[in-house]
PDB file of C-alpha atoms in Angstrom:
ATOM      1  CA  UNK A 993       0.074   0.008   0.043  1.00  0.00           C
ATOM      2  CA  UNK A 994       1.205   3.622  -0.834  1.00  0.00           C
ATOM      3  CA  UNK A 995       1.959   5.835   2.140  1.00  0.00           C
ATOM      4  CA  UNK A 996      -1.010   8.037   1.288  1.00  0.00           C
ATOM      5  CA  UNK A 997      -3.601   7.217  -1.292  1.00  0.00           C
ATOM      6  CA  UNK A 998      -6.496   9.407  -2.350  1.00  0.00           C
ATOM      7  CA  UNK A 999      -9.466   9.212  -4.719  1.00  0.00           C
ATOM      8  CA  UNK A1000      -8.031  10.364  -8.052  1.00  0.00           C
ATOM      9  CA  UNK A1001     -10.926  12.591  -9.025  1.00  0.00           C
ATOM     10  CA  UNK A1002     -11.706  14.886 -10.630  1.00  0.00           C
ATOM     11  CA  UNK A1003     -15.026  15.620  -8.949  1.00  0.00           C
ATOM     12  CA  UNK A1004     -17.329  17.881 -10.669  1.00  0.00           C
ATOM     13  CA  UNK A1005     -20.385  18.675  -8.482  1.00  0.00           C
ATOM     14  CA  UNK A1006     -23.362  21.219  -8.785  1.00  0.00           C
ATOM     15  CA  UNK A1007     -23.469  23.981  -6.173  1.00  0.00           C
ATOM     16  CA  UNK A1008     -25.312  22.859  -3.034  1.00  0.00           C
ATOM     17  CA  UNK A1009     -24.208  19.203  -3.404  1.00  0.00           C
ATOM     18  CA  UNK A1010     -22.478  16.986  -0.765  1.00  0.00           C
ATOM     19  CA  UNK A1011     -19.305  15.480  -1.771  1.00  0.00           C
ATOM     20  CA  UNK A1012     -16.865  13.081   0.078  1.00  0.00           C
ATOM     21  CA  UNK A1013     -13.292  12.213  -0.587  1.00  0.00           C
ATOM     22  CA  UNK A1014     -11.459   9.193   0.804  1.00  0.00           C
ATOM     23  CA  UNK A1015      -7.856   8.776   1.764  1.00  0.00           C
ATOM     24  CA  UNK A1016      -6.072   5.731   2.844  1.00  0.00           C
ATOM     25  CA  UNK A1017      -2.734   5.522   4.585  1.00  0.00           C
ATOM     26  CA  UNK A1018      -0.295   2.751   5.430  1.00  0.00           C
ATOM     27  CA  UNK A1019       1.350   3.897   8.695  1.00  0.00           C
ATOM     28  CA  UNK A1020      -0.569   2.533  11.544  1.00  0.00           C
ATOM     29  CA  UNK A1021       1.286   4.499  14.137  1.00  0.00           C
ATOM     30  CA  UNK A1022       0.244   7.825  12.741  1.00  0.00           C
ATOM     31  CA  UNK A1023      -1.634   9.744  15.436  1.00  0.00           C
ATOM     32  CA  UNK A1024      -2.820  12.768  13.658  1.00  0.00           C
ATOM     33  CA  UNK A1025      -4.033  13.700  10.128  1.00  0.00           C
ATOM     34  CA  UNK A1026      -4.512  16.678   8.057  1.00  0.00           C
ATOM     35  CA  UNK A1027      -6.509  17.893   5.261  1.00  0.00           C
ATOM     36  CA  UNK A1028      -5.024  20.745   3.171  1.00  0.00           C
ATOM     37  CA  UNK A1029      -6.640  22.808   0.453  1.00  0.00           C
ATOM     38  CA  UNK A1030      -4.602  24.120  -2.443  1.00  0.00           C
ATOM     39  CA  UNK A1031      -6.008  26.636  -4.965  1.00  0.00           C
ATOM     40  CA  UNK A1032      -4.465  26.741  -8.546  1.00  0.00           C
ATOM     41  CA  UNK A1033      -0.976  27.988  -8.561  1.00  0.00           C
ATOM     42  CA  UNK A1034      -1.107  28.636  -4.754  1.00  0.00           C
ATOM     43  CA  UNK A1035       0.470  27.139  -1.883  1.00  0.00           C
ATOM     44  CA  UNK A1036      -1.453  24.504   0.357  1.00  0.00           C
ATOM     45  CA  UNK A1037      -3.357  25.819   3.350  1.00  0.00           C
ATOM     46  CA  UNK A1038      -4.488  23.780   6.286  1.00  0.00           C
ATOM     47  CA  UNK A1039      -8.159  23.103   6.120  1.00  0.00           C
ATOM     48  CA  UNK A1040      -8.654  20.698   9.094  1.00  0.00           C
ATOM     49  CA  UNK A1041      -6.730  18.788  11.639  1.00  0.00           C
ATOM     50  CA  UNK A1042      -7.911  15.214  12.783  1.00  0.00           C
ATOM     51  CA  UNK A1043      -6.681  14.012  16.097  1.00  0.00           C
ATOM     52  CA  UNK A1044      -9.283  11.508  17.103  1.00  0.00           C
ATOM     53  CA  UNK A1045     -12.278   9.967  15.576  1.00  0.00           C
ATOM     54  CA  UNK A1046     -13.115  13.129  13.513  1.00  0.00           C
ATOM     55  CA  UNK A1047     -13.526  16.704  13.408  1.00  0.00           C
ATOM     56  CA  UNK A1048     -16.224  19.131  12.170  1.00  0.00           C
ATOM     57  CA  UNK A1049     -15.901  22.818  11.066  1.00  0.00           C
ATOM     58  CA  UNK A1050     -18.987  24.285   9.598  1.00  0.00           C
ATOM     59  CA  UNK A1051     -19.689  22.606   6.222  1.00  0.00           C
ATOM     60  CA  UNK A1052     -16.623  20.486   6.587  1.00  0.00           C
ATOM     61  CA  UNK A1053     -16.422  17.178   8.406  1.00  0.00           C
ATOM     62  CA  UNK A1054     -13.408  14.837   8.631  1.00  0.00           C
ATOM     63  CA  UNK A1055     -13.748  11.386   9.908  1.00  0.00           C
ATOM     64  CA  UNK A1056     -11.007   8.940  10.825  1.00  0.00           C
ATOM     65  CA  UNK A1057     -11.144   5.035  10.878  1.00  0.00           C
ATOM     66  CA  UNK A1058      -8.153   3.695  12.464  1.00  0.00           C
ATOM     67  CA  UNK A1059      -9.007   0.078  12.105  1.00  0.00           C
ATOM     68  CA  UNK A1060      -9.310   0.620   8.377  1.00  0.00           C
ATOM     69  CA  UNK A1061      -6.786   3.218   8.072  1.00  0.00           C
ATOM     70  CA  UNK A1062      -8.677   5.732   6.259  1.00  0.00           C
ATOM     71  CA  UNK A1063      -9.688   9.351   6.556  1.00  0.00           C
ATOM     72  CA  UNK A1064     -12.513  10.977   4.762  1.00  0.00           C
ATOM     73  CA  UNK A1065     -13.472  14.662   4.155  1.00  0.00           C
ATOM     74  CA  UNK A1066     -17.181  15.559   3.659  1.00  0.00           C
ATOM     75  CA  UNK A1067     -18.173  18.845   2.171  1.00  0.00           C
ATOM     76  CA  UNK A1068     -21.917  19.782   2.734  1.00  0.00           C
ATOM     77  CA  UNK A1069     -23.658  22.416   0.707  1.00  0.00           C
ATOM     78  CA  UNK A1070     -20.884  22.915  -1.839  1.00  0.00           C
ATOM     79  CA  UNK A1071     -19.993  26.450  -2.852  1.00  0.00           C
ATOM     80  CA  UNK A1072     -18.191  27.720  -5.905  1.00  0.00           C
ATOM     81  CA  UNK A1073     -15.281  28.891  -3.571  1.00  0.00           C
ATOM     82  CA  UNK A1074     -14.835  25.368  -2.574  1.00  0.00           C
ATOM     83  CA  UNK A1075     -13.320  24.425  -6.071  1.00  0.00           C
ATOM     84  CA  UNK A1076      -9.677  23.489  -5.297  1.00  0.00           C
ATOM     85  CA  UNK A1077      -7.344  20.520  -4.849  1.00  0.00           C
ATOM     86  CA  UNK A1078      -7.727  18.769  -1.409  1.00  0.00           C
ATOM     87  CA  UNK A1079      -4.644  17.137  -0.059  1.00  0.00           C
ATOM     88  CA  UNK A1080      -4.597  14.292   2.539  1.00  0.00           C
ATOM     89  CA  UNK A1081      -1.593  14.507   4.730  1.00  0.00           C
ATOM     90  CA  UNK A1082      -0.314  11.943   7.328  1.00  0.00           C
ATOM     91  CA  UNK A1083       2.685  12.124   9.475  1.00  0.00           C
ATOM     92  CA  UNK A1084       5.617   9.587   8.671  1.00  0.00           C
ATOM     93  CA  UNK A1085       6.904   6.949  11.221  1.00  0.00           C
ATOM     94  CA  UNK A1086       6.593   7.237  14.961  1.00  0.00           C
ATOM     95  CA  UNK A1087       8.235   9.774  17.243  1.00  0.00           C
ATOM     96  CA  UNK A1088      10.691  12.184  15.804  1.00  0.00           C
ATOM     97  CA  UNK A1089       9.876  11.336  12.076  1.00  0.00           C
ATOM     98  CA  UNK A1090       6.417  12.188  12.670  1.00  0.00           C
ATOM     99  CA  UNK A1091       7.434  15.740  12.225  1.00  0.00           C
ATOM    100  CA  UNK A1092       7.765  14.912   8.542  1.00  0.00           C
ATOM    101  CA  UNK A1093       4.403  14.875   6.659  1.00  0.00           C
ATOM    102  CA  UNK A1094       3.534  12.766   3.581  1.00  0.00           C
ATOM    103  CA  UNK A1095       1.148  14.371   1.124  1.00  0.00           C
ATOM    104  CA  UNK A1096      -1.330  12.589  -1.072  1.00  0.00           C
ATOM    105  CA  UNK A1097      -1.403  13.276  -4.619  1.00  0.00           C
ATOM    106  CA  UNK A1098      -4.745  15.506  -4.163  1.00  0.00           C
ATOM    107  CA  UNK A1099      -8.146  15.230  -5.282  1.00  0.00           C
ATOM    108  CA  UNK A1100      -9.413  17.942  -7.636  1.00  0.00           C
ATOM    109  CA  UNK A1101     -12.909  19.397  -6.835  1.00  0.00           C
ATOM    110  CA  UNK A1102     -14.751  21.703  -9.185  1.00  0.00           C
ATOM    111  CA  UNK A1103     -18.136  23.157  -7.931  1.00  0.00           C
ATOM    112  CA  UNK A1104     -20.439  24.050 -10.993  1.00  0.00           C
ATOM    113  CA  UNK A1105     -23.064  26.833 -11.032  1.00  0.00           C
TER     114      UNK A1105
ATOM    115  CA  UNK B 537      -1.065  34.115  12.082  1.00  0.00           C
ATOM    116  CA  UNK B 538       2.046  32.221  10.971  1.00  0.00           C
ATOM    117  CA  UNK B 539       3.845  33.953   8.155  1.00  0.00           C
ATOM    118  CA  UNK B 540       6.324  32.088   5.956  1.00  0.00           C
ATOM    119  CA  UNK B 541       8.031  34.345   3.442  1.00  0.00           C
ATOM    120  CA  UNK B 542       9.880  33.166   0.383  1.00  0.00           C
ATOM    121  CA  UNK B 543      12.135  35.707  -1.102  1.00  0.00           C
ATOM    122  CA  UNK B 544      10.996  35.506  -4.782  1.00  0.00           C
ATOM    123  CA  UNK B 545       7.694  34.478  -6.459  1.00  0.00           C
ATOM    124  CA  UNK B 546       9.070  34.011  -9.810  1.00  0.00           C
ATOM    125  CA  UNK B 547      12.664  33.326 -10.852  1.00  0.00           C
ATOM    126  CA  UNK B 548      14.388  32.462 -14.200  1.00  0.00           C
ATOM    127  CA  UNK B 549      17.831  31.218 -14.197  1.00  0.00           C
ATOM    128  CA  UNK B 550      20.255  29.689 -16.652  1.00  0.00           C
ATOM    129  CA  UNK B 551      21.515  26.209 -16.630  1.00  0.00           C
ATOM    130  CA  UNK B 552      24.660  25.898 -14.446  1.00  0.00           C
ATOM    131  CA  UNK B 553      23.924  28.939 -12.365  1.00  0.00           C
ATOM    132  CA  UNK B 554      24.099  28.694  -8.657  1.00  0.00           C
ATOM    133  CA  UNK B 555      20.585  29.553  -7.295  1.00  0.00           C
ATOM    134  CA  UNK B 556      19.543  30.593  -3.721  1.00  0.00           C
ATOM    135  CA  UNK B 557      15.991  30.380  -2.540  1.00  0.00           C
ATOM    136  CA  UNK B 558      15.309  32.009   0.881  1.00  0.00           C
ATOM    137  CA  UNK B 559      12.625  31.451   3.373  1.00  0.00           C
ATOM    138  CA  UNK B 560      11.831  32.951   6.617  1.00  0.00           C
ATOM    139  CA  UNK B 561       9.266  32.323   9.291  1.00  0.00           C
ATOM    140  CA  UNK B 562       8.234  34.542  12.115  1.00  0.00           C
ATOM    141  CA  UNK B 563       6.614  32.015  14.422  1.00  0.00           C
ATOM    142  CA  UNK B 564       9.881  30.839  16.195  1.00  0.00           C
ATOM    143  CA  UNK B 565       9.206  27.284  14.637  1.00  0.00           C
ATOM    144  CA  UNK B 566      11.873  24.820  15.239  1.00  0.00           C
ATOM    145  CA  UNK B 567      11.122  22.649  11.996  1.00  0.00           C
ATOM    146  CA  UNK B 568      11.470  23.967   8.491  1.00  0.00           C
ATOM    147  CA  UNK B 569      11.131  22.053   5.111  1.00  0.00           C
ATOM    148  CA  UNK B 570      11.744  22.473   1.441  1.00  0.00           C
ATOM    149  CA  UNK B 571       9.453  20.779  -0.915  1.00  0.00           C
ATOM    150  CA  UNK B 572       9.118  20.917  -4.530  1.00  0.00           C
ATOM    151  CA  UNK B 573       5.765  20.354  -6.515  1.00  0.00           C
ATOM    152  CA  UNK B 574       5.300  19.110  -9.990  1.00  0.00           C
ATOM    153  CA  UNK B 575       2.297  18.153 -11.909  1.00  0.00           C
ATOM    154  CA  UNK B 576       1.452  14.411 -11.585  1.00  0.00           C
ATOM    155  CA  UNK B 577       4.210  13.959  -8.688  1.00  0.00           C
ATOM    156  CA  UNK B 578       2.705  15.988  -6.002  1.00  0.00           C
ATOM    157  CA  UNK B 579       4.727  17.421  -2.997  1.00  0.00           C
ATOM    158  CA  UNK B 580       8.176  15.884  -2.648  1.00  0.00           C
ATOM    159  CA  UNK B 581      10.530  16.558   0.220  1.00  0.00           C
ATOM    160  CA  UNK B 582      13.845  17.844  -0.638  1.00  0.00           C
ATOM    161  CA  UNK B 583      15.504  18.800   2.702  1.00  0.00           C
ATOM    162  CA  UNK B 584      14.300  19.478   6.187  1.00  0.00           C
ATOM    163  CA  UNK B 585      15.827  20.893   9.471  1.00  0.00           C
ATOM    164  CA  UNK B 586      14.705  20.439  13.125  1.00  0.00           C
ATOM    165  CA  UNK B 587      17.168  22.901  14.509  1.00  0.00           C
ATOM    166  CA  UNK B 588      19.784  25.636  13.794  1.00  0.00           C
ATOM    167  CA  UNK B 589      22.912  24.262  11.920  1.00  0.00           C
ATOM    168  CA  UNK B 590      20.823  20.812  11.571  1.00  0.00           C
ATOM    169  CA  UNK B 591      19.822  19.440   8.156  1.00  0.00           C
ATOM    170  CA  UNK B 592      18.516  16.152   7.020  1.00  0.00           C
ATOM    171  CA  UNK B 593      18.061  14.738   3.496  1.00  0.00           C
ATOM    172  CA  UNK B 594      14.448  14.237   2.406  1.00  0.00           C
ATOM    173  CA  UNK B 595      13.324  11.993  -0.545  1.00  0.00           C
ATOM    174  CA  UNK B 596      14.985  13.949  -3.452  1.00  0.00           C
ATOM    175  CA  UNK B 597      18.045  15.828  -2.191  1.00  0.00           C
ATOM    176  CA  UNK B 598      20.263  15.208  -5.227  1.00  0.00           C
ATOM    177  CA  UNK B 599      21.375  18.527  -6.830  1.00  0.00           C
ATOM    178  CA  UNK B 600      20.405  20.623  -3.712  1.00  0.00           C
ATOM    179  CA  UNK B 601      21.866  21.729  -0.400  1.00  0.00           C
ATOM    180  CA  UNK B 602      20.490  23.758   2.322  1.00  0.00           C
ATOM    181  CA  UNK B 603      21.608  26.116   5.054  1.00  0.00           C
ATOM    182  CA  UNK B 604      20.147  26.944   8.486  1.00  0.00           C
ATOM    183  CA  UNK B 605      22.216  29.540  10.274  1.00  0.00           C
ATOM    184  CA  UNK B 606      19.341  31.147  12.391  1.00  0.00           C
ATOM    185  CA  UNK B 607      16.273  29.711  13.569  1.00  0.00           C
ATOM    186  CA  UNK B 608      13.998  31.708  11.326  1.00  0.00           C
ATOM    187  CA  UNK B 609      15.912  31.246   8.064  1.00  0.00           C
ATOM    188  CA  UNK B 610      16.232  28.194   5.835  1.00  0.00           C
ATOM    189  CA  UNK B 611      17.862  28.452   2.399  1.00  0.00           C
ATOM    190  CA  UNK B 612      17.708  26.066  -0.541  1.00  0.00           C
ATOM    191  CA  UNK B 613      20.689  26.071  -2.637  1.00  0.00           C
ATOM    192  CA  UNK B 614      20.842  24.695  -6.304  1.00  0.00           C
ATOM    193  CA  UNK B 615      24.677  24.179  -6.805  1.00  0.00           C
ATOM    194  CA  UNK B 616      24.402  24.114 -10.576  1.00  0.00           C
ATOM    195  CA  UNK B 617      20.732  24.716 -11.799  1.00  0.00           C
ATOM    196  CA  UNK B 618      19.602  22.302 -14.490  1.00  0.00           C
ATOM    197  CA  UNK B 619      16.377  22.290 -16.569  1.00  0.00           C
ATOM    198  CA  UNK B 620      14.988  19.303 -14.637  1.00  0.00           C
ATOM    199  CA  UNK B 621      14.982  21.569 -11.429  1.00  0.00           C
ATOM    200  CA  UNK B 622      12.237  23.806 -13.212  1.00  0.00           C
ATOM    201  CA  UNK B 623       9.516  23.554 -10.606  1.00  0.00           C
ATOM    202  CA  UNK B 624       7.453  25.089  -7.920  1.00  0.00           C
ATOM    203  CA  UNK B 625       9.437  25.211  -4.617  1.00  0.00           C
ATOM    204  CA  UNK B 626       7.473  25.487  -1.258  1.00  0.00           C
ATOM    205  CA  UNK B 627       9.077  26.211   2.153  1.00  0.00           C
ATOM    206  CA  UNK B 628       7.157  25.304   5.163  1.00  0.00           C
ATOM    207  CA  UNK B 629       7.614  25.404   8.888  1.00  0.00           C
ATOM    208  CA  UNK B 630       6.065  23.770  12.073  1.00  0.00           C
ATOM    209  CA  UNK B 631       6.298  23.515  15.754  1.00  0.00           C
ATOM    210  CA  UNK B 632       8.855  21.050  17.161  1.00  0.00           C
ATOM    211  CA  UNK B 633       6.512  18.458  18.318  1.00  0.00           C
ATOM    212  CA  UNK B 634       5.376  15.398  16.476  1.00  0.00           C
ATOM    213  CA  UNK B 635       2.351  15.724  14.294  1.00  0.00           C
ATOM    214  CA  UNK B 636       2.305  19.337  13.914  1.00  0.00           C
ATOM    215  CA  UNK B 637       0.744  20.799  10.719  1.00  0.00           C
ATOM    216  CA  UNK B 638       2.879  22.648   8.270  1.00  0.00           C
ATOM    217  CA  UNK B 639       2.501  26.334   7.326  1.00  0.00           C
ATOM    218  CA  UNK B 640       3.665  27.071   3.859  1.00  0.00           C
ATOM    219  CA  UNK B 641       5.106  30.030   2.050  1.00  0.00           C
ATOM    220  CA  UNK B 642       3.547  31.308  -1.108  1.00  0.00           C
ATOM    221  CA  UNK B 643       6.105  29.484  -3.274  1.00  0.00           C
ATOM    222  CA  UNK B 644       8.748  30.282  -5.791  1.00  0.00           C
ATOM    223  CA  UNK B 645       8.165  29.168  -9.380  1.00  0.00           C
ATOM    224  CA  UNK B 646      11.638  28.606 -10.766  1.00  0.00           C
ATOM    225  CA  UNK B 647      12.319  28.240 -14.405  1.00  0.00           C
ATOM    226  CA  UNK B 648      15.923  27.033 -15.533  1.00  0.00           C
ATOM    227  CA  UNK B 649      16.539  27.534 -19.192  1.00  0.00           C
TER     228      UNK B 649
END
């Protein structure tokens, strides 16, 4: 299994739709996980951190399933401004090397009017 | 808010030139990283540093070196630029603890001709 694997996308959804992305990871020692958002030709920006079973922030919900080693990101009521690439990010290794993060290849989302 | 500043947004250099990419962070972060991002390959770790004067190779260090003389500054050096080093370069920083999220600069798009 790859260190971090994401849905390849692209996802094209209408405004107002609910969309979910999945991400699987291979390092069972990982303690926390992140979703980043990257707009075209810009730097990645932290969207959400996930430290336990899940996290919710407004329209965004991240869920963690440690047994199956996957994380998901759910976006409700999609807005045009949600169009971006979403990166799943997992720390490498255990203590010490967990400062290094491995980035998934990203899932592209386009929200259509 | 964390601020990570990269000295140049766009840079054009000739093959064989020595190139310096500078990165400064203002949050007293222990960890600093250099990534490159290419279409289809995602973010790849070049070098990182957990402390002043300390550096470690990432996944693709060949053709690069780094310098961290002060805590807030992490420089990436291309000893002799080549066309295959044309890329988007992203600097990031994070707190010293494991599982800390990264904060990115806005990137330097380097073209080597």
